[in-house]
mmCIF file of C-alpha atoms in Angstrom:
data_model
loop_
_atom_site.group_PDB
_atom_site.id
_atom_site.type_symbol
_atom_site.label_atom_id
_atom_site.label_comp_id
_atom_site.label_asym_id
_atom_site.label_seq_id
_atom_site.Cartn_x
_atom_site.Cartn_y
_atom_site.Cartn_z
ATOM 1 C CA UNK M 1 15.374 20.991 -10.820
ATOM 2 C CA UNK M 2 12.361 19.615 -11.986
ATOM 3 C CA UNK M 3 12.001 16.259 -14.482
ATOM 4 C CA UNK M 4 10.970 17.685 -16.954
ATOM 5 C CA UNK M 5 14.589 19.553 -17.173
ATOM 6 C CA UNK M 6 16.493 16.115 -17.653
ATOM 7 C CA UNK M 7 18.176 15.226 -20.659
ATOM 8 C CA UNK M 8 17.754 12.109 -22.105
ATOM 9 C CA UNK M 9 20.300 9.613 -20.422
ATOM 10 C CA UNK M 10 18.997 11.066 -17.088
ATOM 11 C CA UNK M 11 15.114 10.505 -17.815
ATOM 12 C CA UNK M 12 16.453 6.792 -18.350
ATOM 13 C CA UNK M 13 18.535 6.633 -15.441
ATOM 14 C CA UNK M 14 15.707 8.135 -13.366
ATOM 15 C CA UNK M 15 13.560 5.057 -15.007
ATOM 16 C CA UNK M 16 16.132 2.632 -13.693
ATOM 17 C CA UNK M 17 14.926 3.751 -10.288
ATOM 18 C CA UNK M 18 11.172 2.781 -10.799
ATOM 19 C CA UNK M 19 12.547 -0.619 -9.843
ATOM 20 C CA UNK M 20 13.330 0.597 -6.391
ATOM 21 C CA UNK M 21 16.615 -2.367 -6.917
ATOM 22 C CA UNK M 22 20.074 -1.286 -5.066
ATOM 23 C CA UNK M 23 21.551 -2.218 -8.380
ATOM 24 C CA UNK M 24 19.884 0.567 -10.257
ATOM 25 C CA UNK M 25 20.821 2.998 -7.095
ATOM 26 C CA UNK M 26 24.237 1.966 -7.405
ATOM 27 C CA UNK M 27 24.596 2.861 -11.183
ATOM 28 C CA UNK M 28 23.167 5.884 -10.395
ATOM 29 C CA UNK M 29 25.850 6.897 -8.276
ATOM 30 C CA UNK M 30 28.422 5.416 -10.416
ATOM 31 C CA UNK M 31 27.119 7.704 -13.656
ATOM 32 C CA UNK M 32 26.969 10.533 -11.466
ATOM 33 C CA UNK M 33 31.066 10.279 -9.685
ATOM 34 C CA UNK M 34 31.811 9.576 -14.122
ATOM 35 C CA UNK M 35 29.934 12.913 -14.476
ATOM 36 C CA UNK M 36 27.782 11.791 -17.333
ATOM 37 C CA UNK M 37 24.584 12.812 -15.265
ATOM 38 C CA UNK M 38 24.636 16.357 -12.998
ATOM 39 C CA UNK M 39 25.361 16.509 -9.814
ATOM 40 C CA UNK M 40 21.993 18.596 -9.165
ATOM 41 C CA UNK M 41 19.945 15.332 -9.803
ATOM 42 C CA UNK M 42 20.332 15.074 -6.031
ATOM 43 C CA UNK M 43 19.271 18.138 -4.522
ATOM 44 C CA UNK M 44 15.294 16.798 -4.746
ATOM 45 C CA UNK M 45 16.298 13.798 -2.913
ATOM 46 C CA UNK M 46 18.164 16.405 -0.582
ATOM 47 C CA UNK M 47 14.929 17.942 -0.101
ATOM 48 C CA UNK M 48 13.011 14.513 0.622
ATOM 49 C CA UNK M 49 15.221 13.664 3.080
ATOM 50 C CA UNK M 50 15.490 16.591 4.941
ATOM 51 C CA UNK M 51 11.742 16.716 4.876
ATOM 52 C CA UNK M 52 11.243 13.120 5.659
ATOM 53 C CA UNK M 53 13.764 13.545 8.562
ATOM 54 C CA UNK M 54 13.211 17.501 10.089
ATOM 55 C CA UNK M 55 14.859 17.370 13.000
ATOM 56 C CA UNK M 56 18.334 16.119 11.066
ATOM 57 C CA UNK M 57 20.082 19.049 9.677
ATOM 58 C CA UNK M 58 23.477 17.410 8.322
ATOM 59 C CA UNK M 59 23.887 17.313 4.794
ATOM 60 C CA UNK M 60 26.735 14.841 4.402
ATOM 61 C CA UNK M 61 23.943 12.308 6.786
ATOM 62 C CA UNK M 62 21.700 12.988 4.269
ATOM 63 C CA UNK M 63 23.811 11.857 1.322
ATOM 64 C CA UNK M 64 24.935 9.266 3.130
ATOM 65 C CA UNK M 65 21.198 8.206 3.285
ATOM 66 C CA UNK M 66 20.432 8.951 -0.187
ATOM 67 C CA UNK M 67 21.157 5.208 -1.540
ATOM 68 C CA UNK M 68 17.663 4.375 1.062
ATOM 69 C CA UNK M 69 15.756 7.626 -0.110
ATOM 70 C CA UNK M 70 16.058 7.132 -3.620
ATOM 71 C CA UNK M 71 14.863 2.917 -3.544
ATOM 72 C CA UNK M 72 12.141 3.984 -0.846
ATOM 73 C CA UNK M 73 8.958 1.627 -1.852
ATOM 74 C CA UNK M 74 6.757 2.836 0.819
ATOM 75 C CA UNK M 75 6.436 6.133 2.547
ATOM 76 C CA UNK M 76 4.635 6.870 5.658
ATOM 77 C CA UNK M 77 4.350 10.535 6.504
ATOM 78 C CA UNK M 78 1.157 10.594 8.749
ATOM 79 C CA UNK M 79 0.214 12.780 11.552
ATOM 80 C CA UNK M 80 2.916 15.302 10.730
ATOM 81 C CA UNK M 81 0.686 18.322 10.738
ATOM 82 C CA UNK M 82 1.916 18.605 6.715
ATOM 83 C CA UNK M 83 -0.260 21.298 4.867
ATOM 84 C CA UNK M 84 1.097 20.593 1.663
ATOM 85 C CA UNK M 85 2.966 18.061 -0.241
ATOM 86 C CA UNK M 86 6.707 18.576 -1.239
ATOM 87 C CA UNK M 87 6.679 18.848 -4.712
ATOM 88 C CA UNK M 88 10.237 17.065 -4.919
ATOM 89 C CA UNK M 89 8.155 14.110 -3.810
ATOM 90 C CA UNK M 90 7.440 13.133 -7.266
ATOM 91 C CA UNK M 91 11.039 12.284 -7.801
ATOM 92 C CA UNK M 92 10.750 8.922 -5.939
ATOM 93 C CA UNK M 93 9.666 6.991 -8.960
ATOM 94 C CA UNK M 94 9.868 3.748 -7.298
ATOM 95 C CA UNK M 95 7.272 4.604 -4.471
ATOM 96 C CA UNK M 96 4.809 2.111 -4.701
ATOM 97 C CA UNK M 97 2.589 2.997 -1.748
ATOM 98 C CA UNK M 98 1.976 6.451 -0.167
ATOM 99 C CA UNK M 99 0.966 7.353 3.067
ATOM 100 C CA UNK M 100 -0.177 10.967 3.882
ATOM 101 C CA UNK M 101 -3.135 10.520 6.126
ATOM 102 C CA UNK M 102 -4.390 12.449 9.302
ATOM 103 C CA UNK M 103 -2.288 15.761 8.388
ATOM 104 C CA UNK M 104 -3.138 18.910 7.379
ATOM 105 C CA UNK M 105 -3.226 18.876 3.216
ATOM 106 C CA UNK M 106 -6.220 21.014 1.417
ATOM 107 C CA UNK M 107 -5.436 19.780 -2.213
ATOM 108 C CA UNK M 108 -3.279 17.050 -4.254
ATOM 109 C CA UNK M 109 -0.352 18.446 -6.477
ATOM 110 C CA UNK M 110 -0.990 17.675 -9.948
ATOM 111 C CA UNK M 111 2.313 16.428 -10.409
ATOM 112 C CA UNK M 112 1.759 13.377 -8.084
ATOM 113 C CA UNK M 113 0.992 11.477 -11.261
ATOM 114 C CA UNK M 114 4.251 11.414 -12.120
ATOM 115 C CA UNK M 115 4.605 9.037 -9.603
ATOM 116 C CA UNK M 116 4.159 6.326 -12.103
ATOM 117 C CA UNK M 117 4.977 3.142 -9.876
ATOM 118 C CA UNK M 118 1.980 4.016 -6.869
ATOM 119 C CA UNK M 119 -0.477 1.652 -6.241
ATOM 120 C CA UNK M 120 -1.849 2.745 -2.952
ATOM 121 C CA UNK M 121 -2.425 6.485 -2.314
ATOM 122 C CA UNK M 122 -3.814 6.736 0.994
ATOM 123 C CA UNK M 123 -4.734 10.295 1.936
ATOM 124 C CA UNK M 124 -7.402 9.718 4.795
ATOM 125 C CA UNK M 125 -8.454 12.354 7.831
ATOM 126 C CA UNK M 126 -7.149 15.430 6.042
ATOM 127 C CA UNK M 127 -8.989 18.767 4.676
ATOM 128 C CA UNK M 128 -9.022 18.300 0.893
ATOM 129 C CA UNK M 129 -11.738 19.718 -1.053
ATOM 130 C CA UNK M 130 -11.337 17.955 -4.570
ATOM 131 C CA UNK M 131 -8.665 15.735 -6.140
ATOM 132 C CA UNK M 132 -7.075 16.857 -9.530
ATOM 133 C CA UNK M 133 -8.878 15.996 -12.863
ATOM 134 C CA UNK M 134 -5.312 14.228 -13.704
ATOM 135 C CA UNK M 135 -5.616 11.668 -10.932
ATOM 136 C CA UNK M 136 -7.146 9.120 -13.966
ATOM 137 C CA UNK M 137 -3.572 9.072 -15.467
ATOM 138 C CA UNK M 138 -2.168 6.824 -12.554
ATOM 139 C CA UNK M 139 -2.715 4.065 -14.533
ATOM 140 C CA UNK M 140 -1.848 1.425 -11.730
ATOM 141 C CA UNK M 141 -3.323 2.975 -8.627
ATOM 142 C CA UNK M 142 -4.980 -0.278 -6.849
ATOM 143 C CA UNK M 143 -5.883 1.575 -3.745
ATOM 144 C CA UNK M 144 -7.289 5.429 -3.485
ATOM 145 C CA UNK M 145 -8.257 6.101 0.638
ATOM 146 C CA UNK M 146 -9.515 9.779 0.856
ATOM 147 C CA UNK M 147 -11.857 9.092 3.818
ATOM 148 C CA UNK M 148 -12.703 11.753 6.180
ATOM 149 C CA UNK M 149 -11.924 14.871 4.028
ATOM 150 C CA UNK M 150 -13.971 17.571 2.560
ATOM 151 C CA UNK M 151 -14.732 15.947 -1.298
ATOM 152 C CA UNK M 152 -18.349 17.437 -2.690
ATOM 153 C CA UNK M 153 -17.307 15.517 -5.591
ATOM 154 C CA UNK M 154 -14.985 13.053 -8.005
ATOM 155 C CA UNK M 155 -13.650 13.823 -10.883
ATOM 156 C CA UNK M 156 -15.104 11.796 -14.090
ATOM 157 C CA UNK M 157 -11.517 11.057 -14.864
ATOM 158 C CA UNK M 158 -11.547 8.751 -11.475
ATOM 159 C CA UNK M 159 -13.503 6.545 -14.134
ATOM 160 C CA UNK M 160 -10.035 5.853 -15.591
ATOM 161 C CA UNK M 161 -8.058 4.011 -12.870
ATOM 162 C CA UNK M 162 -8.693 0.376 -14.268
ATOM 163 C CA UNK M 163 -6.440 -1.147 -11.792
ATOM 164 C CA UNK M 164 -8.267 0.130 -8.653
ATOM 165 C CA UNK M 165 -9.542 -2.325 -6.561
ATOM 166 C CA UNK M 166 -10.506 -0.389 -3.294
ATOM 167 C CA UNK M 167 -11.904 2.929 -3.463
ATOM 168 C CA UNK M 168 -12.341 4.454 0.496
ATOM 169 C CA UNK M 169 -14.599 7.382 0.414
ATOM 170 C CA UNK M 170 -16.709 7.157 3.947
ATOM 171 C CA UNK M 171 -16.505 10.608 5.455
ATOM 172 C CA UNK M 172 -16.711 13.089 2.876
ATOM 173 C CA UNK M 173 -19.421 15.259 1.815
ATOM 174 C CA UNK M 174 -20.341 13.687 -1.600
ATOM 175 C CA UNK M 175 -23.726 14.541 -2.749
ATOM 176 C CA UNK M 176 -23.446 12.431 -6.148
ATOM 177 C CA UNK M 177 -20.935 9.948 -7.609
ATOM 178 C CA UNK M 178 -19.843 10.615 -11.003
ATOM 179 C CA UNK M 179 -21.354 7.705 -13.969
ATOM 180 C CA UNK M 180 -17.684 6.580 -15.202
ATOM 181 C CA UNK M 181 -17.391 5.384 -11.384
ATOM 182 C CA UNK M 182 -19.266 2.107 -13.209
ATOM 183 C CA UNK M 183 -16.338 1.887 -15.372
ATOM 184 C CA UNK M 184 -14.075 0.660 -12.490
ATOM 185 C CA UNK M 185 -13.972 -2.765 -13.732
ATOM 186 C CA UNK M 186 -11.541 -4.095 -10.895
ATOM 187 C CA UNK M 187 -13.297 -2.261 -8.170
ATOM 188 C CA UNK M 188 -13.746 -4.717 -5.156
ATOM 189 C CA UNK M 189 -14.421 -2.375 -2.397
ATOM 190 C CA UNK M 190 -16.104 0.690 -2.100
ATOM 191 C CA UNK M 191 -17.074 2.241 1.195
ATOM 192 C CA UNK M 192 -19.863 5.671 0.919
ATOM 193 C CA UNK M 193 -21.469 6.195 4.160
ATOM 194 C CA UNK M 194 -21.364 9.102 6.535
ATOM 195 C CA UNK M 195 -21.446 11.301 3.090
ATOM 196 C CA UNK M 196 -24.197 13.346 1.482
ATOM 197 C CA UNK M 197 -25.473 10.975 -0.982
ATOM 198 C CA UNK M 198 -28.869 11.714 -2.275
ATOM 199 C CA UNK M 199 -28.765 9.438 -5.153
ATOM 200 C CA UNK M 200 -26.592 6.421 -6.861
ATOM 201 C CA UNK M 201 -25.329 5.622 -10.513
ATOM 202 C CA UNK M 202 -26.755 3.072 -12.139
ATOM 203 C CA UNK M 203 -23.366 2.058 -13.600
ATOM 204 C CA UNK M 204 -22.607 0.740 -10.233
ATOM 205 C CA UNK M 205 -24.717 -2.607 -11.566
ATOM 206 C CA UNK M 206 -21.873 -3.190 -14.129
ATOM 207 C CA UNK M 207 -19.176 -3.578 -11.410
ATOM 208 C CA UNK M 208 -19.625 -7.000 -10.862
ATOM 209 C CA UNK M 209 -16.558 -7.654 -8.404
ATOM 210 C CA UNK M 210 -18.529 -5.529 -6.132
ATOM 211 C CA UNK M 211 -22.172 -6.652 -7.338
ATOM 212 C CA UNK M 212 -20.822 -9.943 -5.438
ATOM 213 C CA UNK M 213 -19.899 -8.664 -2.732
ATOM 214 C CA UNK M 214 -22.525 -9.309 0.501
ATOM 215 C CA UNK M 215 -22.977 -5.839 1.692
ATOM 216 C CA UNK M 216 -23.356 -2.291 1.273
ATOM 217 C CA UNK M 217 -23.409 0.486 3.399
ATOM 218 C CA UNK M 218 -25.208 3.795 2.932
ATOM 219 C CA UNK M 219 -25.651 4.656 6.653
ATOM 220 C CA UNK M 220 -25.288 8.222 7.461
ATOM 221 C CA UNK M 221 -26.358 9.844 4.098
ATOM 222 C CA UNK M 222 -29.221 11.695 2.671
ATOM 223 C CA UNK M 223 -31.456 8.893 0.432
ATOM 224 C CA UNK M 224 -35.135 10.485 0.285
ATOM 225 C CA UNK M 225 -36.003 7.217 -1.928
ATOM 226 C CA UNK M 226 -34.039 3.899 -1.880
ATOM 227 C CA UNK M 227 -31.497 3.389 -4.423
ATOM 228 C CA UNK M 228 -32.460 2.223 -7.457
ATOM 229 C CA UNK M 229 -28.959 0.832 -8.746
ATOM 230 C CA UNK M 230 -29.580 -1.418 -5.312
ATOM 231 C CA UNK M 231 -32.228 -3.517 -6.720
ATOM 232 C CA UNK M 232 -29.722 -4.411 -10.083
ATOM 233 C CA UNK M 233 -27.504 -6.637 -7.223
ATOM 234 C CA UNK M 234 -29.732 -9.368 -6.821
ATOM 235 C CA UNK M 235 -26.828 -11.377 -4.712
ATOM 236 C CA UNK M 236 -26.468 -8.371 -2.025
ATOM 237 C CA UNK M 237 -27.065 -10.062 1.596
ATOM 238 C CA UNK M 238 -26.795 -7.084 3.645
ATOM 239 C CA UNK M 239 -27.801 -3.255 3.428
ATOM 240 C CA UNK M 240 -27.437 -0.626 5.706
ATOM 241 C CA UNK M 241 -29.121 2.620 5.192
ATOM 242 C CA UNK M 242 -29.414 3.671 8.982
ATOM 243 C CA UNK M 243 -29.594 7.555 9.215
ATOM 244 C CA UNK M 244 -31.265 8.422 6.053
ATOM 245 C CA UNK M 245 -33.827 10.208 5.048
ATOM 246 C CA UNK M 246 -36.456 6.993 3.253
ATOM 247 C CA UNK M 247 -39.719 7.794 3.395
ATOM 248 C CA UNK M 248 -40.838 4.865 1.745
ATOM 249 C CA UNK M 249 -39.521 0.961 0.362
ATOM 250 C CA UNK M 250 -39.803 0.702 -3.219
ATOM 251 C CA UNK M 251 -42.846 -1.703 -4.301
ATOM 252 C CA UNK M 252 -40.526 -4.390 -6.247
ATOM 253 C CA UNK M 253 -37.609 -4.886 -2.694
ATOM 254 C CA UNK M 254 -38.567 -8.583 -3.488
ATOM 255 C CA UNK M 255 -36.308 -8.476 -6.242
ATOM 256 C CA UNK M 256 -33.133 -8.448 -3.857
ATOM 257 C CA UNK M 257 -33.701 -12.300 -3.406
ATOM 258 C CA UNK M 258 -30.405 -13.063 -1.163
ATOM 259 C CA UNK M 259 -31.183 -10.035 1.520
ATOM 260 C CA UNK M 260 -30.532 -11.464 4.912
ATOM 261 C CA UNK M 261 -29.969 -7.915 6.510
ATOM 262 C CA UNK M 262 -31.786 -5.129 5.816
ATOM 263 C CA UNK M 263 -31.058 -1.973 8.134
ATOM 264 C CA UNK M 264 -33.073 1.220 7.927
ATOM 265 C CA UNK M 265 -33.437 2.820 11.872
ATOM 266 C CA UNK M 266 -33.573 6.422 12.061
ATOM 267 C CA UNK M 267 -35.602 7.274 8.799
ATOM 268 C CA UNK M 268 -38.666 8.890 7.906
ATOM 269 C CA UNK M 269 -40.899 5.185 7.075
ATOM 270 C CA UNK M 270 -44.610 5.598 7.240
ATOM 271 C CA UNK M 271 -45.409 2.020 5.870
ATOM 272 C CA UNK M 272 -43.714 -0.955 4.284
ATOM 273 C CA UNK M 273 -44.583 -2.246 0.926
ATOM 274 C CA UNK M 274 -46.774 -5.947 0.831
ATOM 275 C CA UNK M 275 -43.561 -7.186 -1.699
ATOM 276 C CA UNK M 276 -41.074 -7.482 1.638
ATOM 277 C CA UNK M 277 -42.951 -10.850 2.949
ATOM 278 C CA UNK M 278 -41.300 -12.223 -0.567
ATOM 279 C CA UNK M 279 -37.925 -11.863 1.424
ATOM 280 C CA UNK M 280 -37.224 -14.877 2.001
ATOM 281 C CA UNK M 281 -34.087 -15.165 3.501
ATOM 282 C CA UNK M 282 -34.421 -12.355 5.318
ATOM 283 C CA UNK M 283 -33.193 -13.131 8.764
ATOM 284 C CA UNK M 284 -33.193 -9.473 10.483
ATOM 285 C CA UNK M 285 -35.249 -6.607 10.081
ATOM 286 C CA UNK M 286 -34.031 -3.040 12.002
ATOM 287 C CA UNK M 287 -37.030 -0.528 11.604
ATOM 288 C CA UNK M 288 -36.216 1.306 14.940
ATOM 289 C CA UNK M 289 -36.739 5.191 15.158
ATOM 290 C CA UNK M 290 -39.469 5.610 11.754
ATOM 291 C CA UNK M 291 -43.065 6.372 11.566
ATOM 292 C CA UNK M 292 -44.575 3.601 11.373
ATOM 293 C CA UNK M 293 -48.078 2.708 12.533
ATOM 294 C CA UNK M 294 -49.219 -0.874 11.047
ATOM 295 C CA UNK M 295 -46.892 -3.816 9.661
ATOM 296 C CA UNK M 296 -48.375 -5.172 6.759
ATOM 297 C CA UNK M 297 -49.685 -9.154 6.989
ATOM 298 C CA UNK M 298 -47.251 -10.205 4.265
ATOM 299 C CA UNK M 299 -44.477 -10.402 7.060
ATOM 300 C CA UNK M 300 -46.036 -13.718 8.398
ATOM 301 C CA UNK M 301 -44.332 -15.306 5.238
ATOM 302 C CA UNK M 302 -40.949 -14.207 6.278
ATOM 303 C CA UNK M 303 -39.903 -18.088 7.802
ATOM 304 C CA UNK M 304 -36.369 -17.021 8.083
ATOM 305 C CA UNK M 305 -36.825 -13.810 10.038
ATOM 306 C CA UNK M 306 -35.050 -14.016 13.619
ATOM 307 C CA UNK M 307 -34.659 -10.778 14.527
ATOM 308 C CA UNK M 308 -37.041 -7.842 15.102
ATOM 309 C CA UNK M 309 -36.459 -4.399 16.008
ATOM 310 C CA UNK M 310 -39.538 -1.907 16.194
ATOM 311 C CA UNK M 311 -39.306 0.636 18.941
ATOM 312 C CA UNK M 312 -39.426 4.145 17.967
ATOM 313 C CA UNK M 313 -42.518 4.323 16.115
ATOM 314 C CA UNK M 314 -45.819 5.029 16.427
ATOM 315 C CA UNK M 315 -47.608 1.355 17.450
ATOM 316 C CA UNK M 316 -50.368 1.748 20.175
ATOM 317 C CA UNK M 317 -49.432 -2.119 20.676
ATOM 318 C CA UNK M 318 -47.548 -4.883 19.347
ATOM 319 C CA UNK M 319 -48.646 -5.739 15.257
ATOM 320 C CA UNK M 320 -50.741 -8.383 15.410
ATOM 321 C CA UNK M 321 -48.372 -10.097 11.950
ATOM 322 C CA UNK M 322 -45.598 -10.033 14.882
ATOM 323 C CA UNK M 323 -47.360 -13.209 16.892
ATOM 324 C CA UNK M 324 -47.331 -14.377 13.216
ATOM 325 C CA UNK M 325 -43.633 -14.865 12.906
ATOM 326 C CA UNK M 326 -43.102 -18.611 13.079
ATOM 327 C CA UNK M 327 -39.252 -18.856 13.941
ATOM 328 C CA UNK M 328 -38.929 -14.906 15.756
ATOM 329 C CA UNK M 329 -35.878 -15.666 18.253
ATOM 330 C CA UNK M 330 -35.229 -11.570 18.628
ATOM 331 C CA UNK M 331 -37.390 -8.940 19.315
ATOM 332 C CA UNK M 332 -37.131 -5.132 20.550
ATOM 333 C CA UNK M 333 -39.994 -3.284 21.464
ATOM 334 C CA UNK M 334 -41.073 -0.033 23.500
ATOM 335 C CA UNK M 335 -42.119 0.019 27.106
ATOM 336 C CA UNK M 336 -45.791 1.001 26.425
ATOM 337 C CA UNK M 337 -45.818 -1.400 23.583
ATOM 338 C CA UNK M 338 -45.214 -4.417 25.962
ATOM 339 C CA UNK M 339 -47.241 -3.131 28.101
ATOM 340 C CA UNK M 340 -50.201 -2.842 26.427
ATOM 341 C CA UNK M 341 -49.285 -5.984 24.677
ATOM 342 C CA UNK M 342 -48.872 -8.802 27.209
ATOM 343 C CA UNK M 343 -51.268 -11.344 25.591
ATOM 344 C CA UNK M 344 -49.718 -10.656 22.347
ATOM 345 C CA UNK M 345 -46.233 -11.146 23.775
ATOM 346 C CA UNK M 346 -47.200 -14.415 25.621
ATOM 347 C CA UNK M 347 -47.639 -16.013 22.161
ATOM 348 C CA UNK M 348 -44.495 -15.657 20.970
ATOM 349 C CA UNK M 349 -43.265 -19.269 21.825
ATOM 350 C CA UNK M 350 -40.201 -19.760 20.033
ATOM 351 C CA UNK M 351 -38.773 -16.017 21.634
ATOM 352 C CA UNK M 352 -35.630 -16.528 22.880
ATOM 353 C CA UNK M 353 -34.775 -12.910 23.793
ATOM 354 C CA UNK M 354 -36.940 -10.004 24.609
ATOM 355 C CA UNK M 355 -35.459 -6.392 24.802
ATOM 356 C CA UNK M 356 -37.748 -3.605 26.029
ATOM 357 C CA UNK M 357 -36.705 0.012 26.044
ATOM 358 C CA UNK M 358 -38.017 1.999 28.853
ATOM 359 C CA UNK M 359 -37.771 2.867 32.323
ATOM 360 C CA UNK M 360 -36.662 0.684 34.886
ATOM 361 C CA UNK M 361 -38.780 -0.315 37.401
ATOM 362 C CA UNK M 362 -41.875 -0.801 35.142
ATOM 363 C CA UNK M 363 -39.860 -2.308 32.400
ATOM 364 C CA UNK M 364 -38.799 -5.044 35.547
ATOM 365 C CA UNK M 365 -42.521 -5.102 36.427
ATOM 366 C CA UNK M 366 -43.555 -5.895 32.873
ATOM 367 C CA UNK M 367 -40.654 -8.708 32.813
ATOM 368 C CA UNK M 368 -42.032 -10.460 35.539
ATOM 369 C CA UNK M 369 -45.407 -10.573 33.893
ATOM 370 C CA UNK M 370 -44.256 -12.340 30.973
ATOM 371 C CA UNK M 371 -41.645 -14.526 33.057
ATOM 372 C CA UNK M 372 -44.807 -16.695 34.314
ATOM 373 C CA UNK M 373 -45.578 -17.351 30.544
ATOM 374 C CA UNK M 374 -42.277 -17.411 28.850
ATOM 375 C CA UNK M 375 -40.385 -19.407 30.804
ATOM 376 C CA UNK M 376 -38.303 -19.911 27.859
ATOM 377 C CA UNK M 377 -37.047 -16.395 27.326
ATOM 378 C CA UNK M 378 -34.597 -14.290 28.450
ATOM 379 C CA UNK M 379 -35.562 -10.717 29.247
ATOM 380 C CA UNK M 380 -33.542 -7.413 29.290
ATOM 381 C CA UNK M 381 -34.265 -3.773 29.474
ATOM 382 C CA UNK M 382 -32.286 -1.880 26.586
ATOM 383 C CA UNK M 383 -31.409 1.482 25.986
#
């Protein structure tokens, strides 16, 4: 039987069960022993239950349980091995929150928006390749996990879920987000990295639940140029874009006036723009693993910078803006870098900590050198 074969005292029974109250069960039951709805309206909660519960094969058990199938509010079906989804499941039209994650599943019926009471659909760790155009009718979806499938892309209609207020999509292989993503007014939470990602919406700007929010993390993607829709959330504190593909800052970074945290190791940076030293809040700076040869003088402005990380590049010696730093508590360097920087290093008076990446015995031999001068500073070789 499917719902679209009931008449229409059983579409408004089946309503009754939205509210997931025994009450509304109990009527049920009661209209079904008076025979004024069929008998058959069971045999999809049958099915449920006998897929919910495999390894119980006795029908009468699984009437008895129907009163608890029918109200279920929740439903947590993970790690089953499932490679599809029951299509009887849409009958439970008081679920509220569904759990299918790390199973099997390659697609989303489009009949699961029928399941008009869900607000949390939470599909993580399986193989799907695209969610249905239709998934914009579930009007009161508050919570959409698909992390760590197969996505490429989202549907425009994804534009339409007004009510949703975290959107999980680390671990997919997105290369673009659609524009109506910016029409998510609610949207709190979104999470993008280890994805494909070569470029960002600007709509993203308009979402201003999340333009508050103090981070965002693009780690693990494929930016060639830094996101532009990043530099219309002035209040952003931290970004991550580790494990990209940035050649270059843009010229006008000083716009992001709150950035505490900026992130960028392991990405293809040949020089950073003058505009950073305008940072001022910026309290730590990751440029490990780039191509960097020179820091430019404008980081001697940067009061509020604390932490330094610059190994993995391409400095002969330490950056003569680094003795600059007035309140540097945190630095990371190379082995040959300290080494052929000693004077430099024995400037630094305020360094609290000094982490230098190399081998052993001569990064030890290099830590006594500086002892005599820093007497202040705790030294530690790092890997």
């Amino acid at each position: 039987m499917k719902i679209e074969d009931l008449n229409e005292f059983e579409v408004k029974m089946l309503e009754l069960l939205q509210t997931g109250e025994k009450w509304a069960v109990e009527l049920f039951f009661q209209q079904m022993e008076g025979g004024l709805i069929r008998k058959t309206m069971l045999k999809p909660y049958q099915k449920i239950w006998h897929w919910y519960y495999p390894t119980q094969k006795s029908t009468v058990l699984a009437i008895a349980q129907m009163h608890q199938v029918m109200g279920w509010q929740r439903l947590f079906v993970t790690n089953r091995q499932l490679t599809q989804v029951p299509q009887e499941l849409v009958w439970l039209k008081s679920l509220k929150h569904l759990h299918l994650s790390r199973n099997l599943l390659k697609h989303l019926p489009t009949d699961i928006v029928h399941l008009d009471n869900l607000r949390g659909l939470i599909i993580n760790n399986n193989q799907i390749k695209e969610l249905p155009e239709e998934i914009g009718q579930m009007k009161n979806l508050e919570k959409l996990d698909v992390r760590g499938n197969r996505l490429r892309e989202l549907p425009q209609s994804i534009g339409q879920l007004q009510q949703l207020k975290v959107l999980e999509l680390k671990g997919n292989q997105l290369q673009s987000l659609p524009e109506e993503i910016g029409k998510l007014s609610q949207l709190e939470s979104i999470t993008l990295q280890s994805n494909a990602l070569q470029t960002l919406p600007l709509s993203l700007a308009n979402l201003h639940e999340l333009n508050h929010r103090e981070s965002f993390n693009l780690s693990r993607n494929r930016f060639v140029s830094f996101p532009e829709v990043l530099l219309l959330m002035p209040d952003l504190q931290h970004i991550d874009l580790k494990n990209n593909q940035l050649a270059a800052l843009p010229s006008n970074i000083h716009l992001l006036e709150q950035l505490q945290n900026l992130e960028l190791r392991n990405n293809k940076i040949t020089r950073l723009p003058d505009a950073i030293g305008q940072l001022s809040k910026l309290s730590s700076l990751d440029l490990r693993n780039n191509l960097l040869t020179d820091l430019p003088n404008s980081l001697k402005t940067l009061v509020s910078l604390k932490a330094l990380d610059i190994r993995g590049n391409a400095f002969d010696k330490l950056p003569d803006v680094v003795a600059m730093l007035p309140n540097l508590k945190t630095l990371y360097v190379d082995l040959p870098v300290a080494e052929a920087s000693i004077k430099q290093l024995t400037q630094q008076k305020n360094l609290q900590y000094l982490y230098i990446t190399g081998e052993a015995e001569k990064t030890e031999a290099v830590c006594q050198q500086l002892q005599v001068y820093m007497t202040g500073c705790t030294f530690q070789r790092s890997a």
